[in-house]
Amino acid sequence: KEYIQCGRSEKLVMKNDVNLDLDVLNDEQERTLMALLNLIIPPSEDGRMPGAVDVNFLTHLNKEGLFPCTNEELLLINKVSHEVYNHDFSELVELKQKQLIDKLPHKLSKFLTWLTSQVIYCYYQDDEVLRAIGLGARPLFPEGHFLKEGDLALLEPVYERGKFYKD
């Protein structure tokens, strides 16, 4: 048996007799993930900013080969939810979801930290999010970004210093 390896993996990944080499999540894992995404970055109340649920995070996980990193942890979160509240995590109201997250074991809190960083990475690459924060969804070039003209005399001490590195 092998243990979870995050990232792109072609091999079968097993842990605790559960096949984790899935390119998709089961329905409850997906509902649990969507509930977590809604807690990490909820949509704005005025509807101007999308939530993390709206930015195709499942596509990001698939593209980056990260499903094996999420499967077992989502199952564990749901298991803890059944132990504490006798309900699936996705069925809990937001307050109980937050309380449950505070009670999770250290291993799962590390997973949530990792998940949060992945969500943020994906979220701020989404065109709709970039437009909503006023950055515009466009490549850096050919439009490019222009520097404001400044006083180049400020660089004189740097030029006068000369080279201090080897060629």
C-alpha atoms as an extended CHARMM CRD file, in Angstrom:
* protein
*
       167  EXT
         1         1  LYS       CA              0.0000000000        0.0000000000        0.0000000000  PROA      1               0.0000000000
         2         2  GLU       CA              1.1700000000        3.4960000000       -0.7560000000  PROA      2               0.0000000000
         3         3  TYR       CA              0.3460000000        6.6980000000        0.9880000000  PROA      3               0.0000000000
         4         4  ILE       CA             -1.0490000000        9.8640000000       -0.5520000000  PROA      4               0.0000000000
         5         5  GLN       CA              1.3590000000       11.8030000000       -2.7220000000  PROA      5               0.0000000000
         6         6  CYS       CA              0.2000000000       15.2750000000       -3.6690000000  PROA      6               0.0000000000
         7         7  GLY       CA              0.7830000000       16.4310000000       -7.2020000000  PROA      7               0.0000000000
         8         8  ARG       CA              0.6820000000       14.6290000000      -10.5050000000  PROA      8               0.0000000000
         9         9  SER       CA              0.7820000000       10.8700000000       -9.9810000000  PROA      9               0.0000000000
        10        10  GLU       CA              0.1650000000        8.1190000000      -12.5130000000  PROA      10              0.0000000000
        11        11  LYS       CA              0.1900000000        5.3190000000       -9.9470000000  PROA      11              0.0000000000
        12        12  LEU       CA             -2.6160000000        3.8810000000       -7.8680000000  PROA      12              0.0000000000
        13        13  VAL       CA             -2.7170000000        5.5390000000       -4.4760000000  PROA      13              0.0000000000
        14        14  MET       CA             -4.0360000000        3.5170000000       -1.5520000000  PROA      14              0.0000000000
        15        15  LYS       CA             -4.4070000000        4.3190000000        2.1040000000  PROA      15              0.0000000000
        16        16  ASN       CA             -6.4010000000        2.4230000000        4.7020000000  PROA      16              0.0000000000
        17        17  ASP       CA             -7.7330000000        0.0850000000        1.9740000000  PROA      17              0.0000000000
        18        18  VAL       CA             -9.4510000000        2.9830000000        0.1920000000  PROA      18              0.0000000000
        19        19  ASN       CA             -8.6380000000        3.6890000000       -3.4470000000  PROA      19              0.0000000000
        20        20  LEU       CA             -7.7710000000        7.3760000000       -3.5550000000  PROA      20              0.0000000000
        21        21  ASP       CA             -6.6310000000        7.4860000000       -7.1660000000  PROA      21              0.0000000000
        22        22  LEU       CA             -9.8500000000        9.1490000000       -8.2790000000  PROA      22              0.0000000000
        23        23  ASP       CA            -10.0950000000       11.7780000000      -10.9690000000  PROA      23              0.0000000000
        24        24  VAL       CA            -13.4360000000       12.7750000000       -9.5250000000  PROA      24              0.0000000000
        25        25  LEU       CA            -14.8910000000       13.0390000000       -6.0610000000  PROA      25              0.0000000000
        26        26  ASN       CA            -17.9510000000       11.1180000000       -4.9470000000  PROA      26              0.0000000000
        27        27  ASP       CA            -21.1030000000       13.1810000000       -4.3810000000  PROA      27              0.0000000000
        28        28  GLU       CA            -20.6050000000       13.6590000000       -0.6480000000  PROA      28              0.0000000000
        29        29  GLN       CA            -16.9240000000       14.5640000000       -1.0390000000  PROA      29              0.0000000000
        30        30  GLU       CA            -17.8940000000       17.1540000000       -3.6310000000  PROA      30              0.0000000000
        31        31  ARG       CA            -20.6390000000       18.6100000000       -1.3890000000  PROA      31              0.0000000000
        32        32  THR       CA            -18.1540000000       18.7240000000        1.5250000000  PROA      32              0.0000000000
        33        33  LEU       CA            -15.5860000000       20.4770000000       -0.6560000000  PROA      33              0.0000000000
        34        34  MET       CA            -18.1760000000       23.0030000000       -1.8830000000  PROA      34              0.0000000000
        35        35  ALA       CA            -19.1780000000       23.7600000000        1.7200000000  PROA      35              0.0000000000
        36        36  LEU       CA            -15.5110000000       24.2880000000        2.6280000000  PROA      36              0.0000000000
        37        37  LEU       CA            -15.0000000000       26.5570000000       -0.3890000000  PROA      37              0.0000000000
        38        38  ASN       CA            -17.9880000000       28.6120000000        0.6910000000  PROA      38              0.0000000000
        39        39  LEU       CA            -16.4120000000       29.0380000000        4.1280000000  PROA      39              0.0000000000
        40        40  ILE       CA            -12.9900000000       29.9740000000        2.7240000000  PROA      40              0.0000000000
        41        41  ILE       CA            -14.2010000000       32.6360000000        0.2600000000  PROA      41              0.0000000000
        42        42  PRO       CA            -17.9600000000       33.2210000000        0.3370000000  PROA      42              0.0000000000
        43        43  PRO       CA            -19.5580000000       35.3340000000       -2.4030000000  PROA      43              0.0000000000
        44        44  SER       CA            -20.0770000000       38.9640000000       -1.4830000000  PROA      44              0.0000000000
        45        45  GLU       CA            -23.5370000000       39.8640000000       -0.2530000000  PROA      45              0.0000000000
        46        46  ASP       CA            -24.0040000000       42.4120000000       -3.0480000000  PROA      46              0.0000000000
        47        47  GLY       CA            -23.1360000000       39.7600000000       -5.6570000000  PROA      47              0.0000000000
        48        48  ARG       CA            -20.2190000000       41.7660000000       -7.0560000000  PROA      48              0.0000000000
        49        49  MET       CA            -17.5300000000       39.2960000000       -5.9770000000  PROA      49              0.0000000000
        50        50  PRO       CA            -17.9190000000       35.5900000000       -6.7240000000  PROA      50              0.0000000000
        51        51  GLY       CA            -17.2290000000       33.0010000000       -4.0760000000  PROA      51              0.0000000000
        52        52  ALA       CA            -14.6540000000       30.2500000000       -4.2800000000  PROA      52              0.0000000000
        53        53  VAL       CA            -17.4430000000       27.8740000000       -5.3770000000  PROA      53              0.0000000000
        54        54  ASP       CA            -17.8520000000       29.9480000000       -8.5540000000  PROA      54              0.0000000000
        55        55  VAL       CA            -14.2630000000       29.7320000000       -9.8720000000  PROA      55              0.0000000000
        56        56  ASN       CA            -14.0650000000       26.1330000000      -11.1610000000  PROA      56              0.0000000000
        57        57  PHE       CA            -11.9220000000       24.8680000000       -8.3100000000  PROA      57              0.0000000000
        58        58  LEU       CA            -12.6080000000       21.2320000000       -9.2630000000  PROA      58              0.0000000000
        59        59  THR       CA            -11.0560000000       21.9150000000      -12.6710000000  PROA      59              0.0000000000
        60        60  HSD       CA             -8.0070000000       23.3700000000      -10.9040000000  PROA      60              0.0000000000
        61        61  LEU       CA             -7.6580000000       20.2590000000       -8.7190000000  PROA      61              0.0000000000
        62        62  ASN       CA             -7.9440000000       18.0040000000      -11.7530000000  PROA      62              0.0000000000
        63        63  LYS       CA             -5.5370000000       20.0400000000      -13.8950000000  PROA      63              0.0000000000
        64        64  GLU       CA             -2.9150000000       20.0990000000      -11.1280000000  PROA      64              0.0000000000
        65        65  GLY       CA             -3.3990000000       16.4010000000      -10.2950000000  PROA      65              0.0000000000
        66        66  LEU       CA             -4.4390000000       17.1880000000       -6.7140000000  PROA      66              0.0000000000
        67        67  PHE       CA             -7.4910000000       14.9420000000       -6.2580000000  PROA      67              0.0000000000
        68        68  PRO       CA             -5.4520000000       12.3390000000       -4.3260000000  PROA      68              0.0000000000
        69        69  CYS       CA             -4.5640000000       15.1080000000       -1.8560000000  PROA      69              0.0000000000
        70        70  THR       CA             -8.2020000000       15.8350000000       -1.0760000000  PROA      70              0.0000000000
        71        71  ASN       CA            -10.0910000000       12.5410000000       -1.1320000000  PROA      71              0.0000000000
        72        72  GLU       CA             -9.1330000000       11.0460000000        2.2070000000  PROA      72              0.0000000000
        73        73  GLU       CA             -9.3040000000       14.3520000000        4.0820000000  PROA      73              0.0000000000
        74        74  LEU       CA            -12.7920000000       15.1030000000        2.7850000000  PROA      74              0.0000000000
        75        75  LEU       CA            -13.8880000000       11.6440000000        3.9230000000  PROA      75              0.0000000000
        76        76  LEU       CA            -12.3540000000       12.2890000000        7.3610000000  PROA      76              0.0000000000
        77        77  ILE       CA            -14.0480000000       15.6800000000        7.7210000000  PROA      77              0.0000000000
        78        78  ASN       CA            -17.3660000000       14.0310000000        6.9450000000  PROA      78              0.0000000000
        79        79  LYS       CA            -16.6190000000       11.2110000000        9.4090000000  PROA      79              0.0000000000
        80        80  VAL       CA            -15.9090000000       13.7300000000       12.1940000000  PROA      80              0.0000000000
        81        81  SER       CA            -19.1110000000       15.5630000000       11.2760000000  PROA      81              0.0000000000
        82        82  HSD       CA            -21.0890000000       12.3180000000       11.7120000000  PROA      82              0.0000000000
        83        83  GLU       CA            -19.3700000000       11.6320000000       15.0490000000  PROA      83              0.0000000000
        84        84  VAL       CA            -20.0820000000       15.1080000000       16.4250000000  PROA      84              0.0000000000
        85        85  TYR       CA            -23.3920000000       16.1190000000       14.8030000000  PROA      85              0.0000000000
        86        86  ASN       CA            -24.6850000000       12.8900000000       13.2220000000  PROA      86              0.0000000000
        87        87  HSD       CA            -24.9700000000       14.6700000000        9.8320000000  PROA      87              0.0000000000
        88        88  ASP       CA            -22.9160000000       15.1360000000        6.7060000000  PROA      88              0.0000000000
        89        89  PHE       CA            -20.6900000000       18.2210000000        6.8560000000  PROA      89              0.0000000000
        90        90  SER       CA            -22.4690000000       19.7750000000        3.8750000000  PROA      90              0.0000000000
        91        91  GLU       CA            -25.8510000000       19.5070000000        5.6690000000  PROA      91              0.0000000000
        92        92  LEU       CA            -24.7130000000       21.5180000000        8.6890000000  PROA      92              0.0000000000
        93        93  VAL       CA            -25.5070000000       25.1980000000        9.0040000000  PROA      93              0.0000000000
        94        94  GLU       CA            -22.5130000000       27.4950000000        8.5470000000  PROA      94              0.0000000000
        95        95  LEU       CA            -22.0670000000       28.1240000000       12.2750000000  PROA      95              0.0000000000
        96        96  LYS       CA            -21.8370000000       24.3870000000       13.0310000000  PROA      96              0.0000000000
        97        97  GLN       CA            -19.4690000000       23.9000000000       10.0900000000  PROA      97              0.0000000000
        98        98  LYS       CA            -17.1450000000       26.5440000000       11.5540000000  PROA      98              0.0000000000
        99        99  GLN       CA            -17.3810000000       24.9970000000       15.0280000000  PROA      99              0.0000000000
       100       100  LEU       CA            -16.5500000000       21.5820000000       13.5980000000  PROA      100             0.0000000000
       101       101  ILE       CA            -13.5140000000       22.9460000000       11.7640000000  PROA      101             0.0000000000
       102       102  ASP       CA            -12.2210000000       24.3160000000       15.0700000000  PROA      102             0.0000000000
       103       103  LYS       CA            -12.5130000000       20.8050000000       16.5690000000  PROA      103             0.0000000000
       104       104  LEU       CA            -10.7110000000       18.9650000000       13.7620000000  PROA      104             0.0000000000
       105       105  PRO       CA             -7.4970000000       17.0810000000       14.5310000000  PROA      105             0.0000000000
       106       106  HSD       CA             -4.1440000000       18.6640000000       13.6250000000  PROA      106             0.0000000000
       107       107  LYS       CA             -3.7710000000       16.5670000000       10.4560000000  PROA      107             0.0000000000
       108       108  LEU       CA             -7.0010000000       17.9890000000        9.0680000000  PROA      108             0.0000000000
       109       109  SER       CA             -6.1520000000       21.5490000000       10.0640000000  PROA      109             0.0000000000
       110       110  LYS       CA             -2.9370000000       21.1680000000        8.0280000000  PROA      110             0.0000000000
       111       111  PHE       CA             -5.0740000000       19.9820000000        5.1150000000  PROA      111             0.0000000000
       112       112  LEU       CA             -7.3540000000       23.0210000000        5.4820000000  PROA      112             0.0000000000
       113       113  THR       CA             -4.3230000000       25.3330000000        5.4270000000  PROA      113             0.0000000000
       114       114  TRP       CA             -3.1410000000       23.6500000000        2.2250000000  PROA      114             0.0000000000
       115       115  LEU       CA             -6.6560000000       23.7800000000        0.7530000000  PROA      115             0.0000000000
       116       116  THR       CA             -6.9650000000       27.4800000000        1.5660000000  PROA      116             0.0000000000
       117       117  SER       CA             -3.7230000000       28.2710000000       -0.2450000000  PROA      117             0.0000000000
       118       118  GLN       CA             -4.9000000000       26.2830000000       -3.2950000000  PROA      118             0.0000000000
       119       119  VAL       CA             -8.2510000000       28.0870000000       -3.2560000000  PROA      119             0.0000000000
       120       120  ILE       CA             -6.5880000000       31.5060000000       -3.0940000000  PROA      120             0.0000000000
       121       121  TYR       CA             -4.1930000000       30.5570000000       -5.9040000000  PROA      121             0.0000000000
       122       122  CYS       CA             -7.1050000000       29.4620000000       -8.1100000000  PROA      122             0.0000000000
       123       123  TYR       CA             -9.4310000000       32.3050000000       -7.0740000000  PROA      123             0.0000000000
       124       124  TYR       CA             -7.1080000000       35.1440000000       -8.0410000000  PROA      124             0.0000000000
       125       125  GLN       CA             -6.5120000000       33.6620000000      -11.4890000000  PROA      125             0.0000000000
       126       126  ASP       CA            -10.2020000000       33.7090000000      -12.3780000000  PROA      126             0.0000000000
       127       127  ASP       CA            -11.1610000000       36.3000000000      -15.0170000000  PROA      127             0.0000000000
       128       128  GLU       CA            -14.3860000000       37.2800000000      -13.2460000000  PROA      128             0.0000000000
       129       129  VAL       CA            -12.5240000000       37.8900000000       -9.9620000000  PROA      129             0.0000000000
       130       130  LEU       CA             -9.8170000000       39.9390000000      -11.6930000000  PROA      130             0.0000000000
       131       131  ARG       CA            -12.4470000000       42.1250000000      -13.3780000000  PROA      131             0.0000000000
       132       132  ALA       CA            -14.3280000000       42.5420000000      -10.0870000000  PROA      132             0.0000000000
       133       133  ILE       CA            -11.2170000000       43.8370000000       -8.3030000000  PROA      133             0.0000000000
       134       134  GLY       CA            -10.4070000000       46.1450000000      -11.2030000000  PROA      134             0.0000000000
       135       135  LEU       CA             -7.3210000000       44.4170000000      -12.6010000000  PROA      135             0.0000000000
       136       136  GLY       CA             -8.7910000000       43.3510000000      -15.8900000000  PROA      136             0.0000000000
       137       137  ALA       CA             -8.4660000000       39.8490000000      -17.2100000000  PROA      137             0.0000000000
       138       138  ARG       CA             -5.7460000000       40.3210000000      -19.8030000000  PROA      138             0.0000000000
       139       139  PRO       CA             -2.2570000000       39.1190000000      -20.4510000000  PROA      139             0.0000000000
       140       140  LEU       CA              0.6620000000       41.3400000000      -19.5400000000  PROA      140             0.0000000000
       141       141  PHE       CA              1.5920000000       41.6960000000      -23.2080000000  PROA      141             0.0000000000
       142       142  PRO       CA              1.0410000000       42.9240000000      -25.9170000000  PROA      142             0.0000000000
       143       143  GLU       CA             -0.6370000000       45.7470000000      -23.9650000000  PROA      143             0.0000000000
       144       144  GLY       CA              2.1250000000       45.7270000000      -21.4130000000  PROA      144             0.0000000000
       145       145  HSD       CA              2.3990000000       47.8450000000      -18.3140000000  PROA      145             0.0000000000
       146       146  PHE       CA              3.9770000000       51.2570000000      -18.5230000000  PROA      146             0.0000000000
       147       147  LEU       CA              6.1220000000       52.9030000000      -15.8780000000  PROA      147             0.0000000000
       148       148  LYS       CA              5.5300000000       56.4950000000      -15.0000000000  PROA      148             0.0000000000
       149       149  GLU       CA              8.3750000000       58.7440000000      -16.0150000000  PROA      149             0.0000000000
       150       150  GLY       CA             10.5450000000       59.6690000000      -13.1220000000  PROA      150             0.0000000000
       151       151  ASP       CA             13.7800000000       61.4330000000      -12.3240000000  PROA      151             0.0000000000
       152       152  LEU       CA             16.4990000000       59.1490000000      -13.7250000000  PROA      152             0.0000000000
       153       153  ALA       CA             19.1320000000       61.2670000000      -11.9710000000  PROA      153             0.0000000000
       154       154  LEU       CA             18.2190000000       59.3020000000       -8.8640000000  PROA      154             0.0000000000
       155       155  LEU       CA             20.0670000000       56.3510000000      -10.4260000000  PROA      155             0.0000000000
       156       156  GLU       CA             23.3630000000       58.2700000000      -10.8290000000  PROA      156             0.0000000000
       157       157  PRO       CA             24.9660000000       56.8330000000       -7.6340000000  PROA      157             0.0000000000
       158       158  VAL       CA             24.2890000000       53.3300000000       -8.9320000000  PROA      158             0.0000000000
       159       159  TYR       CA             25.9690000000       54.0520000000      -12.2700000000  PROA      159             0.0000000000
       160       160  GLU       CA             28.9210000000       55.7680000000      -10.5760000000  PROA      160             0.0000000000
       161       161  ARG       CA             29.4880000000       52.8120000000       -8.2460000000  PROA      161             0.0000000000
       162       162  GLY       CA             30.4270000000       50.6290000000      -11.1800000000  PROA      162             0.0000000000
       163       163  LYS       CA             30.2940000000       46.8610000000      -11.3820000000  PROA      163             0.0000000000
       164       164  PHE       CA             30.8590000000       44.8730000000       -8.2320000000  PROA      164             0.0000000000
       165       165  TYR       CA             30.1870000000       41.4260000000       -9.6610000000  PROA      165             0.0000000000
       166       166  LYS       CA             32.1460000000       39.0730000000      -11.9550000000  PROA      166             0.0000000000
       167       167  ASP       CA             31.3120000000       38.8880000000      -15.6490000000  PROA      167             0.0000000000
